[in-house]
Short mmCIF file of C-alpha atoms in Angstrom, two decimals:
data_model
loop_
_atom_site.label_atom_id
_atom_site.label_comp_id
_atom_site.label_asym_id
_atom_site.label_seq_id
_atom_site.Cartn_x
_atom_site.Cartn_y
_atom_site.Cartn_z
CA MET Y 177 -16.45 -84.88 61.90
CA ALA Y 178 -15.89 -81.14 62.21
CA HIS Y 179 -17.81 -79.43 65.32
CA ILE Y 180 -20.27 -76.88 64.39
CA PRO Y 181 -21.03 -74.64 67.30
CA PRO Y 182 -24.62 -73.69 67.79
CA PRO Y 183 -25.88 -70.35 66.56
CA HIS Y 184 -25.22 -67.28 69.20
CA PRO Y 185 -28.66 -66.39 70.76
CA ASP Y 186 -28.18 -62.60 69.47
CA ALA Y 187 -27.57 -63.81 66.16
CA ALA Y 188 -30.73 -65.88 66.07
CA ARG Y 189 -32.58 -63.06 67.26
CA ARG Y 190 -31.22 -60.95 64.32
CA LEU Y 191 -32.22 -63.30 61.94
CA VAL Y 192 -35.84 -63.34 63.43
CA SER Y 193 -35.94 -59.60 63.19
CA VAL Y 194 -34.68 -59.37 59.58
CA ARG Y 195 -37.50 -61.97 58.56
CA LEU Y 196 -40.04 -59.91 60.46
CA PHE Y 197 -38.93 -56.72 58.66
CA GLN Y 198 -39.11 -58.29 55.30
CA SER Y 199 -42.47 -59.91 56.12
CA ALA Y 200 -43.88 -56.57 57.07
CA ARG Y 201 -42.44 -54.87 54.03
CA THR Y 202 -44.03 -57.52 51.64
CA GLY Y 203 -47.37 -56.91 53.54
CA LEU Y 204 -47.19 -53.39 53.35
CA LEU Y 205 -46.45 -53.49 49.42
CA ALA Y 206 -49.38 -55.69 49.05
CA VAL Y 207 -51.77 -53.50 50.94
CA LEU Y 208 -50.69 -50.59 48.90
CA GLY Y 209 -51.10 -52.48 45.65
CA PHE Y 210 -54.67 -53.79 46.91
CA LEU Y 211 -55.71 -50.28 48.08
CA GLY Y 212 -54.30 -48.22 45.37
CA PRO Y 213 -57.17 -48.92 42.54
CA LEU Y 214 -59.78 -48.32 45.34
CA ALA Y 215 -58.54 -44.73 46.07
CA TRP Y 216 -60.46 -43.49 42.95
CA ILE Y 217 -63.57 -45.54 43.68
CA ALA Y 218 -66.48 -43.47 45.24
CA PRO Y 219 -68.74 -45.34 47.69
CA ALA Y 220 -72.18 -46.10 46.30
CA GLY Y 221 -74.69 -43.35 47.33
CA SER Y 222 -71.82 -40.70 47.57
CA PRO Y 223 -73.41 -37.25 47.45
CA PRO Y 224 -72.90 -35.09 44.40
CA GLU Y 225 -70.37 -32.40 44.06
CA LEU Y 226 -70.92 -29.57 46.42
CA GLY Y 227 -68.56 -27.16 45.07
CA GLY Y 228 -64.96 -26.39 45.71
CA GLY Y 229 -63.70 -24.45 48.58
CA ALA Y 230 -61.62 -21.60 47.13
CA LEU Y 231 -59.74 -19.18 49.27
CA VAL Y 232 -58.59 -15.97 47.44
CA TRP Y 233 -56.82 -12.91 48.29
CA ALA Y 234 -58.22 -10.07 46.24
CA ASP Y 235 -55.62 -7.39 46.08
CA ASP Y 236 -57.50 -4.10 46.21
CA GLY Y 237 -56.58 -3.15 49.69
CA ASP Y 238 -53.93 -1.31 51.59
CA GLY Y 239 -51.59 -4.31 52.05
CA ASP Y 240 -52.62 -4.69 55.71
CA GLY Y 241 -53.89 -8.38 55.48
CA ASP Y 242 -57.54 -7.97 56.01
CA SER Y 243 -59.52 -4.99 57.14
CA GLY Y 244 -62.68 -7.00 57.39
CA ASP Y 245 -64.92 -9.25 55.26
CA SER Y 246 -64.39 -8.89 51.56
CA GLY Y 247 -65.33 -11.97 50.15
CA GLY Y 248 -68.30 -12.30 47.77
CA ASP Y 249 -71.02 -14.60 47.73
CA ASP Y 250 -74.73 -14.51 46.69
CA GLY Y 251 -75.53 -17.53 48.90
CA GLY Y 252 -77.08 -19.58 46.03
CA ASP Y 253 -75.81 -22.13 43.60
CA ASP Y 254 -75.43 -20.08 40.45
CA GLY Y 255 -77.04 -16.79 39.29
CA ALA Y 256 -77.38 -15.43 35.93
CA SER Y 257 -78.50 -12.29 34.26
CA SER Y 258 -79.52 -12.13 30.32
CA ALA Y 259 -77.56 -15.13 29.63
CA GLY Y 260 -79.09 -17.54 32.01
CA SER Y 261 -77.13 -19.47 34.55
CA GLN Y 262 -75.06 -22.84 34.76
CA GLY Y 263 -74.05 -24.90 37.80
CA GLY Y 264 -70.74 -25.90 36.12
CA ASP Y 265 -70.18 -29.63 37.66
CA SER Y 266 -66.56 -30.68 37.44
CA GLY Y 267 -67.31 -34.24 38.94
CA SER Y 268 -66.19 -35.44 42.42
CA ALA Y 269 -65.66 -38.68 44.24
CA GLY Y 270 -65.61 -39.37 48.02
CA VAL Y 271 -67.21 -36.18 49.30
CA ASP Y 272 -67.40 -35.69 53.06
CA SER Y 273 -70.86 -35.05 54.06
CA ALA Y 274 -69.76 -33.35 57.43
CA PRO Y 275 -66.11 -31.85 56.92
CA ALA Y 276 -64.57 -30.28 59.73
CA ARG Y 277 -64.67 -26.42 60.52
CA LEU Y 278 -62.08 -24.69 58.78
CA THR Y 279 -59.50 -22.54 60.50
CA ALA Y 280 -56.99 -20.50 58.86
CA ALA Y 281 -53.30 -20.92 59.73
CA TRP Y 282 -51.87 -17.46 59.30
CA LEU Y 283 -48.44 -17.79 58.27
CA GLY Y 284 -47.95 -14.22 56.74
CA SER Y 285 -47.65 -14.75 52.97
CA ASP Y 286 -47.96 -18.40 53.25
CA GLU Y 287 -51.47 -18.65 54.82
CA HIS Y 288 -53.27 -22.08 54.32
CA LEU Y 289 -55.78 -24.38 56.00
CA PRO Y 290 -53.95 -26.21 58.62
CA ASN Y 291 -56.12 -29.53 58.39
CA GLU Y 292 -56.09 -29.79 54.38
CA LEU Y 293 -53.63 -30.92 51.70
CA LEU Y 294 -54.09 -31.18 47.95
CA ALA Y 295 -52.85 -33.93 45.75
CA LEU Y 296 -52.36 -32.98 41.86
CA ASN Y 297 -52.98 -35.70 39.58
CA PRO Y 298 -51.81 -38.25 42.18
CA SER Y 299 -50.99 -41.95 41.48
CA SER Y 300 -53.14 -44.50 43.51
CA ALA Y 301 -49.91 -45.74 45.17
CA ALA Y 302 -49.30 -42.09 46.47
CA LEU Y 303 -52.62 -41.69 47.95
CA ALA Y 304 -52.46 -45.15 49.45
CA TYR Y 305 -49.17 -44.27 51.05
CA ALA Y 306 -50.63 -40.88 52.42
CA ARG Y 307 -53.54 -42.72 53.98
CA LEU Y 308 -51.35 -45.43 55.89
CA GLN Y 309 -48.42 -43.31 56.67
CA THR Y 310 -50.24 -40.04 57.79
CA GLY Y 311 -53.84 -41.00 58.27
CA VAL Y 312 -55.00 -38.73 55.89
CA GLU Y 313 -58.69 -39.05 54.44
CA VAL Y 314 -59.97 -38.03 50.89
CA ILE Y 315 -62.57 -35.24 51.14
CA GLU Y 316 -63.25 -35.04 47.57
CA THR Y 317 -61.97 -35.42 44.17
CA ARG Y 318 -62.41 -32.57 41.29
CA ASN Y 319 -62.05 -33.59 37.81
CA LEU Y 320 -61.28 -30.31 35.99
CA ARG Y 321 -62.09 -31.35 32.60
CA ALA Y 322 -61.48 -28.21 30.61
CA LEU Y 323 -57.75 -27.98 31.92
CA ASN Y 324 -57.33 -31.76 31.99
CA LEU Y 325 -56.38 -31.86 35.78
CA ARG Y 326 -57.41 -34.06 38.73
CA VAL Y 327 -57.20 -32.73 42.28
CA VAL Y 328 -57.77 -34.50 45.43
CA ARG Y 329 -58.79 -32.73 48.69
CA LEU Y 330 -57.16 -34.39 51.64
CA ARG Y 331 -58.13 -33.98 55.31
CA LEU Y 332 -55.47 -34.14 58.20
CA HIS Y 333 -56.12 -35.46 61.57
CA GLY Y 334 -53.69 -34.34 64.55
CA VAL Y 335 -50.72 -33.65 62.25
CA GLN Y 336 -49.25 -30.32 60.75
CA ALA Y 337 -49.83 -29.62 57.05
CA GLN Y 338 -46.47 -28.41 56.61
CA ALA Y 339 -44.67 -31.33 58.22
CA THR Y 340 -47.09 -33.83 56.61
CA LEU Y 341 -46.43 -32.18 53.18
CA GLN Y 342 -42.64 -32.76 53.61
CA ARG Y 343 -43.06 -36.32 54.50
CA LEU Y 344 -45.19 -37.17 51.54
CA ALA Y 345 -42.98 -35.16 49.17
CA ALA Y 346 -40.34 -37.71 49.95
CA PHE Y 347 -42.48 -40.52 48.62
CA GLU Y 348 -43.74 -38.69 45.56
CA ASP Y 349 -42.54 -35.24 44.72
CA GLN Y 350 -44.56 -32.44 43.10
CA THR Y 351 -47.81 -34.19 43.83
CA PHE Y 352 -48.99 -32.76 47.18
CA ALA Y 353 -49.57 -29.13 48.10
CA LEU Y 354 -50.80 -26.84 50.67
CA GLN Y 355 -54.38 -25.76 50.67
CA HIS Y 356 -53.37 -21.93 50.40
CA LEU Y 357 -55.79 -19.15 51.14
CA TYR Y 358 -56.12 -15.89 49.18
CA ALA Y 359 -57.84 -13.21 50.90
CA VAL Y 360 -59.49 -9.81 49.90
CA ALA Y 361 -57.41 -7.26 51.28
CA GLN Y 362 -59.57 -4.36 50.65
CA ALA Y 363 -59.00 -0.91 52.01
CA PRO Y 364 -61.97 1.11 53.07
CA ALA Y 365 -63.47 3.30 50.46
CA ALA Y 366 -62.14 6.69 50.17
CA GLY Y 367 -65.44 8.41 50.35
CA ALA Y 368 -68.48 9.33 48.07
CA ALA Y 369 -67.35 9.89 44.56
CA ALA Y 370 -68.68 12.95 42.49
CA ALA Y 371 -72.19 13.16 41.38
CA ARG Y 372 -73.12 10.68 39.24
CA SER Y 373 -72.99 11.07 35.42
CA SER Y 374 -73.30 8.91 32.37
CA GLU Y 375 -69.50 8.45 32.18
CA PRO Y 376 -68.27 8.28 35.83
CA ILE Y 377 -64.93 6.76 34.52
CA ALA Y 378 -64.51 8.87 31.24
CA ALA Y 379 -61.40 10.54 32.44
CA PHE Y 380 -59.71 7.15 33.16
CA LYS Y 381 -60.80 5.88 29.92
CA GLN Y 382 -59.22 9.09 28.19
CA SER Y 383 -55.99 8.48 29.95
CA ILE Y 384 -55.58 5.14 28.19
CA GLY Y 385 -56.90 6.34 24.98
CA TRP Y 386 -60.19 4.51 25.20
CA PRO Y 387 -63.26 5.75 23.58
CA ALA Y 388 -65.24 7.82 26.00
CA ALA Y 389 -68.33 6.61 24.25
CA SER Y 390 -67.61 2.87 24.53
CA ALA Y 391 -71.13 1.68 23.99
CA ARG Y 392 -70.05 -0.77 21.27
CA CYS Y 393 -66.87 -2.03 22.89
CA GLY Y 394 -66.79 -5.78 23.87
CA LEU Y 395 -69.29 -7.01 20.92
CA ARG Y 396 -68.83 -10.73 20.34
CA GLN Y 397 -66.19 -11.17 23.18
CA VAL Y 398 -66.29 -13.47 26.15
CA ILE Y 399 -64.31 -12.27 29.03
CA GLY Y 400 -64.24 -13.97 32.72
CA ILE Y 401 -63.33 -12.78 36.28
CA VAL Y 402 -62.39 -14.70 39.51
CA ASP Y 403 -63.63 -12.64 42.24
CA THR Y 404 -66.26 -12.17 45.09
CA ALA Y 405 -69.77 -12.72 43.94
CA VAL Y 406 -71.45 -10.28 41.50
CA GLN Y 407 -74.78 -8.57 42.49
CA LEU Y 408 -76.50 -9.37 39.36
CA ALA Y 409 -79.60 -7.28 40.04
CA HIS Y 410 -77.33 -4.20 40.68
CA PRO Y 411 -78.63 -1.15 38.59
CA SER Y 412 -75.22 -0.59 37.03
CA LEU Y 413 -75.49 -4.15 35.51
CA ARG Y 414 -79.18 -4.16 34.46
CA GLY Y 415 -79.05 -5.30 30.82
CA ALA Y 416 -75.53 -6.70 31.02
CA GLN Y 417 -74.82 -10.28 29.81
CA ILE Y 418 -73.50 -12.01 32.94
CA ARG Y 419 -73.41 -15.74 33.81
CA SER Y 420 -71.98 -16.59 37.41
CA GLN Y 421 -71.09 -19.75 39.06
CA HIS Y 422 -71.14 -19.88 42.82
CA LYS Y 423 -71.01 -22.75 45.16
CA LEU Y 424 -70.27 -23.49 48.79
CA SER Y 425 -69.28 -26.92 50.32
CA PRO Y 426 -70.70 -28.06 53.64
CA GLY Y 427 -69.56 -26.16 56.49
CA GLN Y 428 -68.88 -22.97 54.33
CA SER Y 429 -70.90 -19.79 54.79
CA SER Y 430 -71.64 -16.99 52.46
CA VAL Y 431 -70.34 -13.49 52.65
CA GLU Y 432 -71.38 -10.17 51.45
CA ASP Y 433 -68.94 -7.84 49.60
CA ASP Y 434 -69.37 -5.52 46.61
CA HIS Y 435 -65.72 -5.97 45.23
CA GLY Y 436 -66.84 -8.40 42.40
CA THR Y 437 -69.64 -6.01 41.64
CA ALA Y 438 -67.23 -3.10 41.30
CA ILE Y 439 -65.06 -5.08 38.91
CA ALA Y 440 -67.91 -6.30 36.71
CA ALA Y 441 -69.36 -2.64 36.36
CA LEU Y 442 -65.86 -1.28 35.22
CA LEU Y 443 -66.00 -4.06 32.54
CA VAL Y 444 -69.52 -4.37 31.46
CA GLY Y 445 -71.39 -1.43 33.27
CA GLN Y 446 -74.47 -0.34 30.92
CA PRO Y 447 -75.08 3.00 29.51
CA ALA Y 448 -78.77 2.74 30.08
CA ALA Y 449 -77.86 2.42 33.96
CA GLY Y 450 -75.38 5.45 34.03
CA TYR Y 451 -72.35 3.59 34.51
CA THR Y 452 -70.81 2.77 30.93
CA GLY Y 453 -67.96 0.24 31.56
CA LEU Y 454 -65.12 -0.50 29.10
CA LEU Y 455 -66.75 -3.47 27.34
CA PRO Y 456 -70.44 -3.28 28.01
CA ARG Y 457 -71.23 -5.43 25.03
CA ALA Y 458 -68.91 -8.33 26.17
CA ARG Y 459 -70.45 -11.53 27.69
CA LEU Y 460 -68.96 -11.63 31.30
CA LEU Y 461 -68.40 -15.05 33.15
CA ALA Y 462 -67.99 -14.49 36.77
CA ALA Y 463 -66.55 -17.35 39.16
CA ALA Y 464 -67.02 -16.53 42.73
CA PRO Y 465 -65.01 -19.07 45.08
CA PHE Y 466 -65.05 -16.76 48.27
CA TYR Y 467 -66.65 -17.86 51.42
CA ARG Y 468 -66.37 -17.06 55.20
CA LEU Y 469 -63.94 -18.65 57.71
CA PRO Y 470 -64.87 -19.20 61.40
CA SER Y 471 -62.75 -16.26 62.02
CA GLY Y 472 -64.83 -14.01 60.06
CA HIS Y 473 -62.63 -13.34 57.38
CA SER Y 474 -63.51 -14.04 53.72
CA ARG Y 475 -61.07 -16.21 51.83
CA ALA Y 476 -60.96 -18.37 48.70
CA ASP Y 477 -58.55 -21.40 48.46
CA ALA Y 478 -56.08 -22.78 45.80
CA LEU Y 479 -58.53 -25.54 44.84
CA GLY Y 480 -61.42 -23.14 44.41
CA LEU Y 481 -59.41 -20.77 42.17
CA ALA Y 482 -58.17 -23.86 39.93
CA GLN Y 483 -61.73 -24.84 39.72
CA SER Y 484 -62.91 -21.23 38.62
CA LEU Y 485 -60.36 -21.27 36.12
CA ASP Y 486 -61.71 -24.62 34.86
CA TRP Y 487 -65.08 -23.46 34.64
CA LEU Y 488 -64.24 -20.17 32.73
CA VAL Y 489 -61.88 -21.80 30.27
CA GLY Y 490 -64.68 -24.45 29.61
CA GLN Y 491 -67.23 -21.85 28.96
CA GLY Y 492 -65.14 -19.97 26.36
CA ALA Y 493 -63.71 -17.03 28.38
CA GLN Y 494 -60.65 -15.57 26.12
CA VAL Y 495 -59.33 -13.21 28.62
CA ILE Y 496 -59.72 -13.65 32.57
CA GLY Y 497 -59.07 -11.20 35.24
CA MET Y 498 -58.00 -12.10 38.75
CA SER Y 499 -58.03 -9.15 40.97
CA LEU Y 500 -56.54 -11.19 43.85
CA ALA Y 501 -53.21 -12.25 45.20
CA GLY Y 502 -51.60 -14.82 47.51
CA PRO Y 503 -48.93 -17.56 47.95
CA ARG Y 504 -47.51 -19.66 45.02
CA ASN Y 505 -49.14 -22.91 44.91
CA ALA Y 506 -48.54 -26.08 42.57
CA VAL Y 507 -52.28 -26.76 41.80
CA LEU Y 508 -52.91 -22.93 40.80
CA ASP Y 509 -49.70 -23.08 38.72
CA ALA Y 510 -50.88 -26.01 36.96
CA ALA Y 511 -54.19 -24.60 36.28
CA LEU Y 512 -52.55 -21.33 34.94
CA GLU Y 513 -50.29 -23.45 32.71
CA ARG Y 514 -53.27 -25.53 31.17
CA ALA Y 515 -55.33 -22.28 30.73
CA ARG Y 516 -52.52 -20.50 28.69
CA ALA Y 517 -51.82 -23.65 26.67
CA ARG Y 518 -55.47 -23.45 25.70
CA GLY Y 519 -54.82 -19.89 24.30
CA VAL Y 520 -56.41 -18.21 27.28
CA VAL Y 521 -54.93 -15.11 28.61
CA VAL Y 522 -55.07 -14.39 32.48
CA VAL Y 523 -54.70 -11.03 33.65
CA ALA Y 524 -53.63 -10.58 37.49
CA ALA Y 525 -53.15 -7.93 40.06
CA ALA Y 526 -49.71 -7.10 41.03
CA GLY Y 527 -50.72 -7.04 44.81
CA ASN Y 528 -50.82 -4.44 47.41
CA GLY Y 529 -48.03 -5.48 49.65
CA GLY Y 530 -45.68 -2.78 49.03
CA ARG Y 531 -42.26 -2.68 47.20
CA ALA Y 532 -40.61 -4.97 49.78
CA ALA Y 533 -43.17 -7.65 49.50
CA ALA Y 534 -42.40 -11.14 48.18
CA PRO Y 535 -44.00 -11.81 44.54
CA ALA Y 536 -47.46 -12.26 44.82
CA PHE Y 537 -49.55 -14.93 42.53
CA PRO Y 538 -50.88 -15.60 40.45
CA ALA Y 539 -49.48 -12.36 39.09
CA ALA Y 540 -45.72 -13.59 39.33
CA HIS Y 541 -46.48 -16.65 37.26
CA PRO Y 542 -45.01 -16.55 33.86
CA GLY Y 543 -48.37 -17.50 32.39
CA ALA Y 544 -50.10 -14.44 33.70
CA LEU Y 545 -49.98 -10.66 32.74
CA ALA Y 546 -49.34 -8.86 35.91
CA VAL Y 547 -50.62 -5.41 36.03
CA THR Y 548 -49.87 -2.59 38.61
CA ALA Y 549 -52.06 0.53 39.44
CA LEU Y 550 -51.42 4.01 38.45
CA THR Y 551 -52.64 7.32 40.10
CA PRO Y 552 -54.49 10.09 37.84
CA ALA Y 553 -50.78 11.71 37.88
CA GLN Y 554 -49.41 8.31 36.44
CA ALA Y 555 -47.19 7.65 39.41
CA VAL Y 556 -47.37 4.16 40.78
CA TYR Y 557 -49.91 3.28 43.56
CA ARG Y 558 -48.00 3.62 46.78
CA ARG Y 559 -48.98 0.10 48.25
CA ALA Y 560 -48.42 -1.78 44.88
CA SER Y 561 -46.05 -4.53 45.09
CA GLN Y 562 -43.23 -4.85 42.80
CA GLY Y 563 -40.88 -7.12 40.85
CA GLU Y 564 -39.43 -8.25 37.60
CA HIS Y 565 -42.78 -9.88 36.87
CA ILE Y 566 -44.79 -6.73 36.46
CA ARG Y 567 -45.74 -6.27 32.85
CA PHE Y 568 -47.99 -3.07 32.55
CA ALA Y 569 -49.52 -0.28 34.52
CA LEU Y 570 -53.00 1.17 34.21
CA PRO Y 571 -55.31 3.28 36.26
CA GLY Y 572 -56.07 1.81 39.64
CA THR Y 573 -56.30 4.59 42.22
CA ASP Y 574 -59.40 6.92 43.18
CA LEU Y 575 -61.56 5.16 40.72
CA PRO Y 576 -65.44 5.88 41.05
CA THR Y 577 -66.57 2.39 41.48
CA VAL Y 578 -70.21 1.28 42.36
CA GLY Y 579 -71.10 0.16 45.64
CA SER Y 580 -73.94 -2.44 46.98
CA ALA Y 581 -76.19 0.52 47.72
CA GLY Y 582 -75.96 1.98 44.25
CA THR Y 583 -73.79 4.87 45.14
CA LEU Y 584 -70.23 5.60 43.85
CA GLN Y 585 -67.17 5.15 45.91
CA ARG Y 586 -63.74 6.02 45.25
CA ARG Y 587 -61.45 3.13 45.71
CA SER Y 588 -57.66 2.15 45.12
CA GLY Y 589 -55.81 -1.04 44.59
CA THR Y 590 -53.85 -2.96 41.81
CA SER Y 591 -57.05 -5.12 41.51
CA TYR Y 592 -58.88 -2.11 39.81
CA ALA Y 593 -56.09 -1.87 37.20
CA VAL Y 594 -57.25 -5.58 36.13
CA PRO Y 595 -60.42 -4.74 34.35
CA PHE Y 596 -58.48 -1.89 32.19
CA LEU Y 597 -55.93 -4.54 31.13
CA VAL Y 598 -58.73 -7.35 30.66
CA ALA Y 599 -60.36 -4.87 28.24
CA MET Y 600 -57.38 -3.91 26.40
CA VAL Y 601 -56.32 -7.36 25.74
CA SER Y 602 -59.84 -8.43 24.67
CA GLN Y 603 -60.71 -5.70 22.44
CA SER Y 604 -57.23 -5.96 20.66
CA LEU Y 605 -57.63 -9.85 20.22
CA HIS Y 606 -60.96 -9.17 18.83
CA GLU Y 607 -59.72 -6.52 16.50
CA ARG Y 608 -56.43 -8.54 15.76
CA SER Y 609 -54.61 -5.46 16.10
CA LEU Y 610 -52.24 -7.40 18.78
CA SER Y 611 -51.71 -11.27 19.63
CA ALA Y 612 -51.53 -12.77 22.89
CA PRO Y 613 -47.69 -13.34 22.21
CA GLN Y 614 -47.29 -9.61 21.84
CA TRP Y 615 -48.87 -8.94 24.97
CA PHE Y 616 -46.70 -11.60 26.68
CA SER Y 617 -43.47 -10.18 25.14
CA GLY Y 618 -44.44 -6.52 25.03
CA GLN Y 619 -42.92 -6.43 21.32
CA GLY Y 620 -44.55 -4.86 18.33
CA MET Y 621 -46.80 -2.78 20.52
CA ALA Y 622 -46.97 1.06 21.24
CA LEU Y 623 -46.18 1.85 25.01
CA GLN Y 624 -45.63 4.77 27.02
CA ASP Y 625 -42.56 4.29 29.31
CA LEU Y 626 -43.18 5.59 32.92
CA GLY Y 627 -39.98 4.69 34.77
CA ALA Y 628 -36.55 3.59 34.01
CA PRO Y 629 -36.04 3.00 30.28
CA GLY Y 630 -37.30 -0.29 29.08
CA ARG Y 631 -39.08 -2.73 31.37
CA ASP Y 632 -38.76 -1.97 35.17
CA PRO Y 633 -39.99 -3.73 38.38
CA VAL Y 634 -42.13 -0.80 39.25
CA PHE Y 635 -44.21 -0.06 35.84
CA GLY Y 636 -43.11 -2.96 33.91
CA TRP Y 637 -43.19 -1.88 30.22
CA GLY Y 638 -45.37 1.01 31.12
CA LEU Y 639 -48.74 1.99 29.81
CA PRO Y 640 -50.15 0.16 26.78
CA GLN Y 641 -51.14 2.66 23.93
CA ILE Y 642 -53.85 1.28 21.92
CA THR Y 643 -56.57 2.85 20.05
CA PRO Y 644 -59.74 0.40 19.85
CA LEU Y 645 -62.37 0.59 17.05
CA CYS Y 646 -65.17 -0.91 18.85
CA ARG Y 647 -67.32 -1.59 15.75
#
């Protein structure tokens, strides 16, 4: 009989280790399979949706980051003028009743919340893996029904967002994203404008071929903005058809800023109030996702932007203005793509980072119309961002805009060019003089070339030349 030596002790230990690893792996997979279905089930008695945190970088400033508070918030849930009000529930699950205080991690153009991540249409296995491997917890789930998107907001504990994102991306790519912040970078007003007249922006209307007496422009049109909260009782907006959505989550505090009111007045300011906007007869939907961080800065986050677009699309807005700029974000990208697929045109400000700045979003997204700002002499605004994504150039400097106190103030920034392009696109679509594909391609439309021949990174295709009938 052959002699069989006993197994070496090291070999026995290796065998035990392999079996323990296999057992642990089997157990982990079992736990993932068990927890997966539970990832989307809200505990009984979960509080209702409390509003999305949104952090936005409105770009009407001097490109220096943030010169103070510029957000915009009316402190309530929703407000309305003429058209009533609506809360706009998107549905949520697993809302944290006491979220941690928010602090912004400033990383230049990649500003984000350091203790949050987002998950876009995640699988249950991906969420379970994130919980087990990184210790994240679900704060809330947003069901953006109009855009057919589901976004899960996650809280991190003691780990860096960027490193955690890289780790999770290895498990399921293109699912997880940073909670990017977008901030109003508004420059101080240049000073009081000239004495009020019934047409404070008449010269700017004339420069684009818009009817000086535009009282009937905007009839039977629905437009939207994503901005700071609109002061619905402002004298220039008395009689305007405005519906607003504004919500804050626990731990978020409201801010005071008149940027959104200035943009709204440029669009739907009322003749009887002494400030005739570009589309005074239009119905304006105003989404206000701004809130104040503990640092005192006003911000809106990527989730809030996506939720704002979802509400606006669901309410029937055909053209949406986003006078803000910030980093690229997968959740915002998806929202823009879905809005475009629904036939909605999004107009976005080029940004005020200067010609050397990285492309700002949402303007740089192919599903948005990027607009830069012109001076009265038709030169480009000196702080405007530039790039191959710029499509059009419209007035945006030294504009007499309304302030919170009812006075006129001259302001500049690419964000103020947005309402001019919103008005042009909306009126032309309504009159069927131009189509959305034409606005995106620049084909078949009259244009005043302002820079190098053809489309260029400073002025895009130039200044659109349209003559609205406004009947």
